[in-house]
Amino acid sequence: MAIKLHILVGTMTGTAELVAQELELAFGDENLAIDITLMDGLDHRVFAQSGVFLICTSTYGHGDVPDNAKVLYADLLSSRPDLSQLRYGVFALGDSTHVGTFCFGGKHFDEALSALGATRCGSVFEHNASGGTLPEDVALEWFPLWIAEVRKLLDADVDTPQNASLQASKP
C-alpha cells in the first residue's frame, strides 16, 4: 500500500528542514510519497489532506515552538478542530542542557494533536543536540522502524471496518 507522508517542518535554523529533506531523499519512492512543507503561515486546515503527518520541529527559546510554527500551533489551540481521523508522528529536536524544556517544541505539538483526537504512531522521538549525533543521521536510523509502525496502524485501520461488517453479518 502506497503511503502519502506530509512532513510539517518547524525550524529556526534549518536543522529540522534538513532532517525532512534527508528522509525524503532516502525513503521517498512509489510506495512512500513524501511532501515537505514548512509550517510558515499554516493553520489547522493543513490536516484536511489525506495521508499521514510527521511533525519535525525544533524547540526554541524557553521550550517554545519555532517562530514559523507559532501560527499553526496557536490555531490548533484556538480552533480546536476534530482530528480524530489524523495519524501522525513527531520527530522533536532539542538540547538536553535545557533540562526543563527539552524537546518541548515537538511535545507541544504532540499534546495539541492528541487532545484534538489524533492518533500518534510510535513514540515522540527526541533528538539531543548535545548527544554528539547529527539529527539527520539519527532520523535515517529511526525512520524505517517508525514507518513500519505507521503501516501496521494503517493496515489495522483498513481491517477494522471489514471486521465490524463481518461481525454484524453473523446471525
Tab-separated table of N, CA and C in Angstrom:
chain	number	residue	atom	x	y	z
A	1	MET	N	0.842	-1.177	0.000
A	1	MET	CA	0.000	0.000	0.000
A	1	MET	C	0.889	1.243	0.000
A	2	ALA	N	0.670	2.140	-0.940
A	2	ALA	CA	1.417	3.394	-1.004
A	2	ALA	C	0.926	4.331	0.088
A	3	ILE	N	1.847	5.050	0.688
A	3	ILE	CA	1.528	5.990	1.754
A	3	ILE	C	1.909	7.391	1.305
A	4	LYS	N	1.035	8.347	1.603
A	4	LYS	CA	1.332	9.763	1.408
A	4	LYS	C	1.748	10.307	2.769
A	5	LEU	N	2.986	10.790	2.868
A	5	LEU	CA	3.507	11.330	4.118
A	5	LEU	C	3.764	12.820	3.964
A	6	HIS	N	3.135	13.597	4.820
A	6	HIS	CA	3.336	15.035	4.865
A	6	HIS	C	4.260	15.329	6.042
A	7	ILE	N	5.432	15.869	5.770
A	7	ILE	CA	6.330	16.276	6.846
A	7	ILE	C	6.179	17.780	7.025
A	8	LEU	N	5.662	18.168	8.190
A	8	LEU	CA	5.498	19.575	8.516
A	8	LEU	C	6.695	20.002	9.347
A	9	VAL	N	7.389	21.047	8.903
A	9	VAL	CA	8.663	21.437	9.493
A	9	VAL	C	8.549	22.752	10.261
A	10	GLY	N	8.917	22.675	11.539
A	10	GLY	CA	9.053	23.857	12.377
A	10	GLY	C	10.532	24.059	12.658
A	11	THR	N	11.073	25.201	12.236
A	11	THR	CA	12.519	25.384	12.357
A	11	THR	C	12.884	26.852	12.486
A	12	MET	N	13.997	27.098	13.148
A	12	MET	CA	14.564	28.443	13.233
A	12	MET	C	15.862	28.520	12.435
A	13	THR	N	16.641	27.455	12.484
A	13	THR	CA	17.974	27.474	11.867
A	13	THR	C	18.082	26.593	10.633
A	14	GLY	N	17.043	25.838	10.329
A	14	GLY	CA	17.063	24.961	9.166
A	14	GLY	C	17.396	23.517	9.467
A	15	THR	N	17.719	23.197	10.712
A	15	THR	CA	18.095	21.822	11.046
A	15	THR	C	16.937	20.853	10.843
A	16	ALA	N	15.747	21.208	11.299
A	16	ALA	CA	14.590	20.317	11.132
A	16	ALA	C	14.264	20.139	9.651
A	17	GLU	N	14.451	21.177	8.862
A	17	GLU	CA	14.212	21.068	7.420
A	17	GLU	C	15.226	20.113	6.788
A	18	LEU	N	16.470	20.167	7.230
A	18	LEU	CA	17.497	19.250	6.737
A	18	LEU	C	17.125	17.807	7.051
A	19	VAL	N	16.601	17.562	8.233
A	19	VAL	CA	16.151	16.222	8.607
A	19	VAL	C	15.077	15.753	7.627
A	20	ALA	N	14.094	16.597	7.383
A	20	ALA	CA	12.995	16.245	6.463
A	20	ALA	C	13.517	15.953	5.062
A	21	GLN	N	14.438	16.771	4.593
A	21	GLN	CA	14.991	16.567	3.252
A	21	GLN	C	15.763	15.258	3.150
A	22	GLU	N	16.513	14.925	4.181
A	22	GLU	CA	17.252	13.664	4.187
A	22	GLU	C	16.294	12.471	4.164
A	23	LEU	N	15.194	12.569	4.898
A	23	LEU	CA	14.198	11.492	4.889
A	23	LEU	C	13.582	11.348	3.507
A	24	GLU	N	13.273	12.462	2.868
A	24	GLU	CA	12.690	12.409	1.528
A	24	GLU	C	13.668	11.779	0.532
A	25	LEU	N	14.908	12.183	0.589
A	25	LEU	CA	15.909	11.633	-0.329
A	25	LEU	C	16.121	10.136	-0.127
A	26	ALA	N	16.144	9.705	1.117
A	26	ALA	CA	16.444	8.308	1.414
A	26	ALA	C	15.247	7.379	1.241
A	27	PHE	N	14.041	7.868	1.511
A	27	PHE	CA	12.900	6.953	1.580
A	27	PHE	C	11.747	7.262	0.627
A	28	GLY	N	11.751	8.408	-0.004
A	28	GLY	CA	10.673	8.734	-0.925
A	28	GLY	C	10.756	7.891	-2.190
A	29	ASP	N	9.666	7.198	-2.512
A	29	ASP	CA	9.603	6.382	-3.731
A	29	ASP	C	8.140	6.144	-4.073
A	30	GLU	N	7.882	5.196	-4.952
A	30	GLU	CA	6.499	4.941	-5.381
A	30	GLU	C	5.624	4.381	-4.256
A	31	ASN	N	6.233	3.820	-3.210
A	31	ASN	CA	5.468	3.292	-2.076
A	31	ASN	C	5.330	4.290	-0.940
A	32	LEU	N	6.102	5.373	-1.011
A	32	LEU	CA	6.073	6.384	0.030
A	32	LEU	C	6.296	7.757	-0.609
A	33	ALA	N	5.208	8.457	-0.861
A	33	ALA	CA	5.283	9.804	-1.430
A	33	ALA	C	5.429	10.791	-0.277
A	34	ILE	N	6.546	11.501	-0.264
A	34	ILE	CA	6.839	12.426	0.832
A	34	ILE	C	6.715	13.857	0.343
A	35	ASP	N	5.951	14.645	1.097
A	35	ASP	CA	5.748	16.057	0.804
A	35	ASP	C	6.240	16.851	2.009
A	36	ILE	N	7.205	17.739	1.809
A	36	ILE	CA	7.755	18.563	2.892
A	36	ILE	C	7.137	19.948	2.807
A	37	THR	N	6.618	20.433	3.943
A	37	THR	CA	6.027	21.762	3.994
A	37	THR	C	6.517	22.480	5.243
A	38	LEU	N	7.115	23.651	5.052
A	38	LEU	CA	7.456	24.488	6.199
A	38	LEU	C	6.156	24.974	6.828
A	39	MET	N	6.135	25.109	8.141
A	39	MET	CA	4.908	25.479	8.833
A	39	MET	C	4.513	26.939	8.660
A	40	ASP	N	5.325	27.730	8.015
A	40	ASP	CA	5.038	29.157	7.809
A	40	ASP	C	3.630	29.363	7.276
A	41	GLY	N	2.826	30.111	8.004
A	41	GLY	CA	1.514	30.506	7.520
A	41	GLY	C	0.453	29.414	7.500
A	42	LEU	N	0.738	28.229	8.024
A	42	LEU	CA	-0.251	27.146	8.009
A	42	LEU	C	-1.265	27.306	9.133
A	43	ASP	N	-2.434	26.727	8.938
A	43	ASP	CA	-3.407	26.607	10.013
A	43	ASP	C	-3.931	25.163	10.023
A	44	HIS	N	-4.908	24.892	10.863
A	44	HIS	CA	-5.390	23.520	11.057
A	44	HIS	C	-5.880	22.854	9.776
A	45	ARG	N	-6.234	23.637	8.756
A	45	ARG	CA	-6.740	23.064	7.516
A	45	ARG	C	-5.695	22.219	6.789
A	46	VAL	N	-4.413	22.377	7.138
A	46	VAL	CA	-3.373	21.552	6.521
A	46	VAL	C	-3.641	20.069	6.790
A	47	PHE	N	-4.289	19.777	7.912
A	47	PHE	CA	-4.557	18.387	8.286
A	47	PHE	C	-5.767	17.789	7.569
A	48	ALA	N	-6.416	18.563	6.695
A	48	ALA	CA	-7.526	18.041	5.899
A	48	ALA	C	-7.032	17.175	4.741
A	49	GLN	N	-5.744	17.272	4.436
A	49	GLN	CA	-5.169	16.453	3.363
A	49	GLN	C	-5.147	14.987	3.789
A	50	SER	N	-5.328	14.106	2.819
A	50	SER	CA	-5.245	12.692	3.151
A	50	SER	C	-3.779	12.315	3.321
A	51	GLY	N	-3.548	11.312	4.147
A	51	GLY	CA	-2.198	10.835	4.396
A	51	GLY	C	-1.836	10.906	5.863
A	52	VAL	N	-0.602	10.590	6.123
A	52	VAL	CA	-0.042	10.585	7.474
A	52	VAL	C	0.850	11.815	7.599
A	53	PHE	N	0.947	12.348	8.816
A	53	PHE	CA	1.742	13.543	9.050
A	53	PHE	C	2.888	13.242	10.004
A	54	LEU	N	4.032	13.829	9.715
A	54	LEU	CA	5.174	13.777	10.617
A	54	LEU	C	5.519	15.214	10.973
A	55	ILE	N	5.424	15.519	12.252
A	55	ILE	CA	5.809	16.828	12.746
A	55	ILE	C	7.305	16.752	13.046
A	56	CYS	N	8.078	17.532	12.335
A	56	CYS	CA	9.529	17.572	12.524
A	56	CYS	C	9.872	18.984	12.971
A	57	THR	N	10.131	19.153	14.255
A	57	THR	CA	10.283	20.507	14.771
A	57	THR	C	11.356	20.618	15.830
A	58	SER	N	11.987	21.767	15.823
A	58	SER	CA	12.953	22.089	16.860
A	58	SER	C	12.220	22.750	18.020
A	59	THR	N	12.977	23.078	19.034
A	59	THR	CA	12.473	23.806	20.188
A	59	THR	C	13.261	25.103	20.249
A	60	TYR	N	12.594	26.171	20.618
A	60	TYR	CA	13.264	27.469	20.606
A	60	TYR	C	12.934	28.235	21.888
A	61	GLY	N	13.836	29.093	22.283
A	61	GLY	CA	13.597	29.937	23.455
A	61	GLY	C	13.468	29.110	24.713
A	62	HIS	N	12.403	29.347	25.440
A	62	HIS	CA	12.162	28.649	26.701
A	62	HIS	C	11.156	27.522	26.513
A	63	GLY	N	11.468	26.612	25.580
A	63	GLY	CA	10.590	25.476	25.330
A	63	GLY	C	9.456	25.777	24.379
A	64	ASP	N	9.633	26.767	23.535
A	64	ASP	CA	8.585	27.174	22.603
A	64	ASP	C	8.719	26.455	21.271
A	65	VAL	N	7.640	26.502	20.506
A	65	VAL	CA	7.722	26.054	19.119
A	65	VAL	C	8.471	27.141	18.353
A	66	PRO	N	9.119	26.797	17.242
A	66	PRO	CA	9.842	27.803	16.457
A	66	PRO	C	8.899	28.889	15.927
A	67	ASP	N	9.464	30.023	15.603
A	67	ASP	CA	8.657	31.151	15.117
A	67	ASP	C	7.767	30.764	13.945
A	68	ASN	N	8.292	29.961	13.001
A	68	ASN	CA	7.484	29.634	11.820
A	68	ASN	C	6.354	28.656	12.130
A	69	ALA	N	6.328	28.095	13.338
A	69	ALA	CA	5.293	27.144	13.736
A	69	ALA	C	4.260	27.749	14.679
A	70	LYS	N	4.491	28.970	15.133
A	70	LYS	CA	3.618	29.568	16.153
A	70	LYS	C	2.182	29.755	15.686
A	71	VAL	N	1.984	30.163	14.428
A	71	VAL	CA	0.620	30.394	13.931
A	71	VAL	C	-0.154	29.077	13.893
A	72	LEU	N	0.459	28.035	13.369
A	72	LEU	CA	-0.214	26.731	13.311
A	72	LEU	C	-0.529	26.226	14.714
A	73	TYR	N	0.429	26.294	15.610
A	73	TYR	CA	0.212	25.813	16.974
A	73	TYR	C	-0.920	26.588	17.656
A	74	ALA	N	-0.889	27.910	17.559
A	74	ALA	CA	-1.931	28.735	18.176
A	74	ALA	C	-3.300	28.444	17.557
A	75	ASP	N	-3.337	28.230	16.248
A	75	ASP	CA	-4.598	27.932	15.576
A	75	ASP	C	-5.177	26.592	16.049
A	76	LEU	N	-4.322	25.606	16.237
A	76	LEU	CA	-4.807	24.320	16.755
A	76	LEU	C	-5.452	24.498	18.117
A	77	LEU	N	-4.813	25.296	18.969
A	77	LEU	CA	-5.337	25.509	20.316
A	77	LEU	C	-6.626	26.316	20.328
A	78	SER	N	-6.748	27.284	19.419
A	78	SER	CA	-7.934	28.147	19.427
A	78	SER	C	-9.106	27.582	18.620
A	79	SER	N	-8.844	26.975	17.478
A	79	SER	CA	-9.943	26.491	16.630
A	79	SER	C	-10.432	25.107	17.050
A	80	ARG	N	-9.584	24.338	17.676
A	80	ARG	CA	-9.912	23.017	18.224
A	80	ARG	C	-10.658	22.117	17.223
A	81	PRO	N	-10.068	21.872	16.031
A	81	PRO	CA	-10.729	21.022	15.034
A	81	PRO	C	-10.764	19.566	15.490
A	82	ASP	N	-11.718	18.821	14.950
A	82	ASP	CA	-11.779	17.377	15.206
A	82	ASP	C	-10.736	16.710	14.315
A	83	LEU	N	-9.709	16.152	14.929
A	83	LEU	CA	-8.653	15.480	14.172
A	83	LEU	C	-8.643	13.976	14.447
A	84	SER	N	-9.802	13.432	14.751
A	84	SER	CA	-9.877	12.018	15.117
A	84	SER	C	-9.472	11.065	13.989
A	85	GLN	N	-9.478	11.526	12.753
A	85	GLN	CA	-9.060	10.675	11.635
A	85	GLN	C	-7.567	10.800	11.326
A	86	LEU	N	-6.892	11.720	12.013
A	86	LEU	CA	-5.488	12.019	11.727
A	86	LEU	C	-4.545	11.011	12.370
A	87	ARG	N	-3.552	10.572	11.596
A	87	ARG	CA	-2.454	9.726	12.081
A	87	ARG	C	-1.177	10.536	11.933
A	88	TYR	N	-0.366	10.557	12.986
A	88	TYR	CA	0.814	11.415	12.950
A	88	TYR	C	1.952	10.841	13.788
A	89	GLY	N	3.132	11.404	13.565
A	89	GLY	CA	4.307	11.108	14.368
A	89	GLY	C	5.033	12.405	14.658
A	90	VAL	N	5.994	12.340	15.591
A	90	VAL	CA	6.744	13.540	15.968
A	90	VAL	C	8.228	13.209	16.063
A	91	PHE	N	9.018	13.996	15.344
A	91	PHE	CA	10.477	13.961	15.476
A	91	PHE	C	10.851	15.312	16.070
A	92	ALA	N	11.174	15.316	17.371
A	92	ALA	CA	11.443	16.547	18.103
A	92	ALA	C	12.941	16.760	18.264
A	93	LEU	N	13.367	17.979	18.038
A	93	LEU	CA	14.772	18.339	18.217
A	93	LEU	C	14.899	19.256	19.424
A	94	GLY	N	15.911	18.986	20.230
A	94	GLY	CA	16.145	19.810	21.407
A	94	GLY	C	17.556	19.621	21.909
A	95	ASP	N	17.827	20.218	23.052
A	95	ASP	CA	19.145	20.140	23.679
A	95	ASP	C	18.921	19.846	25.154
A	96	SER	N	19.452	18.722	25.618
A	96	SER	CA	19.204	18.285	26.993
A	96	SER	C	19.831	19.202	28.041
A	97	THR	N	20.674	20.150	27.624
A	97	THR	CA	21.180	21.113	28.599
A	97	THR	C	20.055	22.026	29.084
A	98	HIS	N	18.966	22.068	28.322
A	98	HIS	CA	17.765	22.803	28.736
A	98	HIS	C	16.817	21.791	29.380
A	99	VAL	N	17.167	21.395	30.593
A	99	VAL	CA	16.516	20.274	31.268
A	99	VAL	C	14.993	20.413	31.334
A	100	GLY	N	14.500	21.543	31.733
A	100	GLY	CA	13.062	21.706	31.932
A	100	GLY	C	12.258	21.878	30.668
A	101	THR	N	12.923	22.045	29.530
A	101	THR	CA	12.194	22.307	28.285
A	101	THR	C	12.705	21.463	27.121
A	102	PHE	N	13.380	20.377	27.414
A	102	PHE	CA	13.979	19.534	26.374
A	102	PHE	C	12.932	19.017	25.401
A	103	CYS	N	13.086	19.324	24.130
A	103	CYS	CA	12.217	18.879	23.028
A	103	CYS	C	10.767	19.330	23.176
A	104	PHE	N	10.543	20.423	23.882
A	104	PHE	CA	9.174	20.875	24.108
A	104	PHE	C	8.474	21.332	22.830
A	105	GLY	N	9.206	21.781	21.804
A	105	GLY	CA	8.552	22.150	20.551
A	105	GLY	C	7.730	20.990	20.014
A	106	GLY	N	8.351	19.820	19.915
A	106	GLY	CA	7.646	18.623	19.459
A	106	GLY	C	6.606	18.147	20.451
A	107	LYS	N	6.932	18.221	21.734
A	107	LYS	CA	5.987	17.775	22.762
A	107	LYS	C	4.728	18.630	22.772
A	108	HIS	N	4.873	19.940	22.531
A	108	HIS	CA	3.687	20.812	22.471
A	108	HIS	C	2.762	20.389	21.332
A	109	PHE	N	3.333	20.117	20.155
A	109	PHE	CA	2.500	19.673	19.037
A	109	PHE	C	1.855	18.326	19.345
A	110	ASP	N	2.601	17.426	19.949
A	110	ASP	CA	2.046	16.118	20.296
A	110	ASP	C	0.850	16.265	21.231
A	111	GLU	N	0.989	17.071	22.258
A	111	GLU	CA	-0.113	17.271	23.209
A	111	GLU	C	-1.332	17.887	22.526
A	112	ALA	N	-1.098	18.873	21.666
A	112	ALA	CA	-2.216	19.537	20.983
A	112	ALA	C	-2.941	18.565	20.057
A	113	LEU	N	-2.197	17.836	19.240
A	113	LEU	CA	-2.821	16.908	18.292
A	113	LEU	C	-3.556	15.786	19.027
A	114	SER	N	-2.946	15.266	20.057
A	114	SER	CA	-3.586	14.214	20.843
A	114	SER	C	-4.881	14.708	21.485
A	115	ALA	N	-4.858	15.913	22.026
A	115	ALA	CA	-6.054	16.483	22.657
A	115	ALA	C	-7.185	16.693	21.653
A	116	LEU	N	-6.837	16.811	20.378
A	116	LEU	CA	-7.844	17.013	19.331
A	116	LEU	C	-8.289	15.698	18.698
A	117	GLY	N	-7.862	14.582	19.291
A	117	GLY	CA	-8.341	13.270	18.861
A	117	GLY	C	-7.446	12.533	17.897
A	118	ALA	N	-6.330	13.124	17.480
A	118	ALA	CA	-5.427	12.470	16.532
A	118	ALA	C	-4.724	11.282	17.195
A	119	THR	N	-4.312	10.335	16.376
A	119	THR	CA	-3.615	9.136	16.874
A	119	THR	C	-2.151	9.206	16.486
A	120	ARG	N	-1.299	9.172	17.503
A	120	ARG	CA	0.140	9.195	17.249
A	120	ARG	C	0.623	7.792	16.919
A	121	CYS	N	1.473	7.708	15.919
A	121	CYS	CA	2.125	6.461	15.527
A	121	CYS	C	3.492	6.442	16.197
A	122	GLY	N	3.731	5.478	17.046
A	122	GLY	CA	5.008	5.391	17.743
A	122	GLY	C	5.134	6.444	18.824
A	123	SER	N	6.292	6.470	19.447
A	123	SER	CA	6.582	7.447	20.490
A	123	SER	C	7.128	8.724	19.862
A	124	VAL	N	7.075	9.808	20.621
A	124	VAL	CA	7.732	11.035	20.192
A	124	VAL	C	9.233	10.756	20.217
A	125	PHE	N	9.889	10.963	19.076
A	125	PHE	CA	11.335	10.765	19.050
A	125	PHE	C	12.000	12.065	19.459
A	126	GLU	N	12.936	11.980	20.395
A	126	GLU	CA	13.626	13.161	20.907
A	126	GLU	C	15.099	13.097	20.533
A	127	HIS	N	15.531	14.037	19.691
A	127	HIS	CA	16.954	14.124	19.356
A	127	HIS	C	17.616	15.154	20.258
A	128	ASN	N	18.760	14.771	20.810
A	128	ASN	CA	19.509	15.627	21.723
A	128	ASN	C	20.709	16.238	21.002
A	129	ALA	N	20.684	17.544	20.819
A	129	ALA	CA	21.782	18.232	20.141
A	129	ALA	C	23.101	18.098	20.896
A	130	SER	N	23.039	17.845	22.190
A	130	SER	CA	24.259	17.671	22.984
A	130	SER	C	24.735	16.225	23.011
A	131	GLY	N	24.055	15.357	22.300
A	131	GLY	CA	24.373	13.930	22.336
A	131	GLY	C	25.492	13.498	21.410
A	132	GLY	N	26.007	14.408	20.605
A	132	GLY	CA	27.114	14.063	19.728
A	132	GLY	C	26.715	13.387	18.432
A	133	THR	N	25.425	13.392	18.105
A	133	THR	CA	24.952	12.802	16.850
A	133	THR	C	24.261	13.877	16.027
A	134	LEU	N	24.296	13.706	14.721
A	134	LEU	CA	23.580	14.612	13.836
A	134	LEU	C	22.126	14.162	13.727
A	135	PRO	N	21.172	15.072	13.830
A	135	PRO	CA	19.768	14.666	13.792
A	135	PRO	C	19.378	13.970	12.498
A	136	GLU	N	19.968	14.392	11.364
A	136	GLU	CA	19.605	13.754	10.101
A	136	GLU	C	20.102	12.309	10.050
A	137	ASP	N	21.254	12.024	10.654
A	137	ASP	CA	21.753	10.648	10.710
A	137	ASP	C	20.876	9.780	11.599
A	138	VAL	N	20.503	10.311	12.742
A	138	VAL	CA	19.642	9.584	13.673
A	138	VAL	C	18.272	9.343	13.048
A	139	ALA	N	17.762	10.345	12.330
A	139	ALA	CA	16.457	10.213	11.677
A	139	ALA	C	16.462	9.082	10.658
A	140	LEU	N	17.560	8.939	9.923
A	140	LEU	CA	17.654	7.870	8.926
A	140	LEU	C	17.629	6.492	9.564
A	141	GLU	N	18.127	6.367	10.778
A	141	GLU	CA	18.071	5.098	11.510
A	141	GLU	C	16.685	4.869	12.108
A	142	TRP	N	16.080	5.923	12.631
A	142	TRP	CA	14.790	5.835	13.308
A	142	TRP	C	13.634	5.601	12.339
A	143	PHE	N	13.672	6.245	11.188
A	143	PHE	CA	12.538	6.285	10.272
A	143	PHE	C	12.017	4.918	9.830
A	144	PRO	N	12.857	3.957	9.434
A	144	PRO	CA	12.301	2.671	8.985
A	144	PRO	C	11.443	1.973	10.047
A	145	LEU	N	11.833	2.080	11.293
A	145	LEU	CA	11.028	1.486	12.362
A	145	LEU	C	9.714	2.235	12.533
A	146	TRP	N	9.788	3.564	12.439
A	146	TRP	CA	8.578	4.365	12.597
A	146	TRP	C	7.596	4.111	11.454
A	147	ILE	N	8.079	4.100	10.224
A	147	ILE	CA	7.175	3.908	9.090
A	147	ILE	C	6.578	2.498	9.106
A	148	ALA	N	7.303	1.527	9.657
A	148	ALA	CA	6.742	0.177	9.819
A	148	ALA	C	5.569	0.210	10.805
A	149	GLU	N	5.688	1.000	11.877
A	149	GLU	CA	4.575	1.156	12.820
A	149	GLU	C	3.395	1.835	12.151
A	150	VAL	N	3.682	2.830	11.315
A	150	VAL	CA	2.625	3.521	10.578
A	150	VAL	C	1.876	2.531	9.688
A	151	ARG	N	2.621	1.724	8.942
A	151	ARG	CA	1.985	0.744	8.051
A	151	ARG	C	1.107	-0.230	8.843
A	152	LYS	N	1.588	-0.649	9.995
A	152	LYS	CA	0.814	-1.571	10.830
A	152	LYS	C	-0.483	-0.913	11.302
A	153	LEU	N	-0.398	0.332	11.706
A	153	LEU	CA	-1.580	1.062	12.159
A	153	LEU	C	-2.557	1.275	11.003
A	154	LEU	N	-2.050	1.643	9.841
A	154	LEU	CA	-2.925	1.844	8.687
A	154	LEU	C	-3.580	0.544	8.244
A	155	ASP	N	-2.829	-0.552	8.304
A	155	ASP	CA	-3.411	-1.856	7.976
A	155	ASP	C	-4.530	-2.197	8.950
A	156	ALA	N	-4.329	-1.894	10.230
A	156	ALA	CA	-5.369	-2.149	11.237
A	156	ALA	C	-6.590	-1.270	10.971
A	157	ASP	N	-6.361	-0.017	10.538
A	157	ASP	CA	-7.474	0.880	10.198
A	157	ASP	C	-8.303	0.293	9.064
A	158	VAL	N	-7.636	-0.277	8.071
A	158	VAL	CA	-8.316	-0.862	6.918
A	158	VAL	C	-9.084	-2.110	7.336
A	159	ASP	N	-8.492	-2.915	8.195
A	159	ASP	CA	-9.128	-4.158	8.624
A	159	ASP	C	-10.321	-3.933	9.540
A	160	THR	N	-10.332	-2.876	10.320
A	160	THR	CA	-11.380	-2.653	11.308
A	160	THR	C	-12.775	-2.577	10.708
A	161	PRO	N	-13.029	-1.768	9.663
A	161	PRO	CA	-14.383	-1.736	9.100
A	161	PRO	C	-14.814	-3.093	8.545
A	162	GLN	N	-13.880	-3.832	7.936
A	162	GLN	CA	-14.226	-5.145	7.405
A	162	GLN	C	-14.593	-6.095	8.530
A	163	ASN	N	-13.832	-6.054	9.602
A	163	ASN	CA	-14.132	-6.921	10.736
A	163	ASN	C	-15.475	-6.569	11.346
A	164	ALA	N	-15.770	-5.282	11.440
A	164	ALA	CA	-17.040	-4.856	12.014
A	164	ALA	C	-18.206	-5.339	11.148
A	165	SER	N	-18.081	-5.251	9.827
A	165	SER	CA	-19.166	-5.699	8.962
A	165	SER	C	-19.294	-7.213	8.984
A	166	LEU	N	-18.179	-7.919	9.133
A	166	LEU	CA	-18.248	-9.370	9.244
A	166	LEU	C	-18.968	-9.769	10.537
A	167	GLN	N	-18.653	-9.070	11.604
A	167	GLN	CA	-19.303	-9.356	12.883
A	167	GLN	C	-20.797	-9.067	12.799
A	168	ALA	N	-21.154	-7.965	12.127
A	168	ALA	CA	-22.562	-7.569	12.032
A	168	ALA	C	-23.360	-8.548	11.176
A	169	SER	N	-22.719	-9.237	10.240
A	169	SER	CA	-23.448	-10.145	9.346
A	169	SER	C	-23.655	-11.522	9.947
A	170	LYS	N	-22.993	-11.799	11.055
A	170	LYS	CA	-23.179	-13.110	11.683
A	170	LYS	C	-24.526	-13.178	12.394
A	171	PRO	N	-25.224	-14.322	12.309
A	171	PRO	CA	-26.545	-14.423	12.975
A	171	PRO	C	-26.422	-14.508	14.469
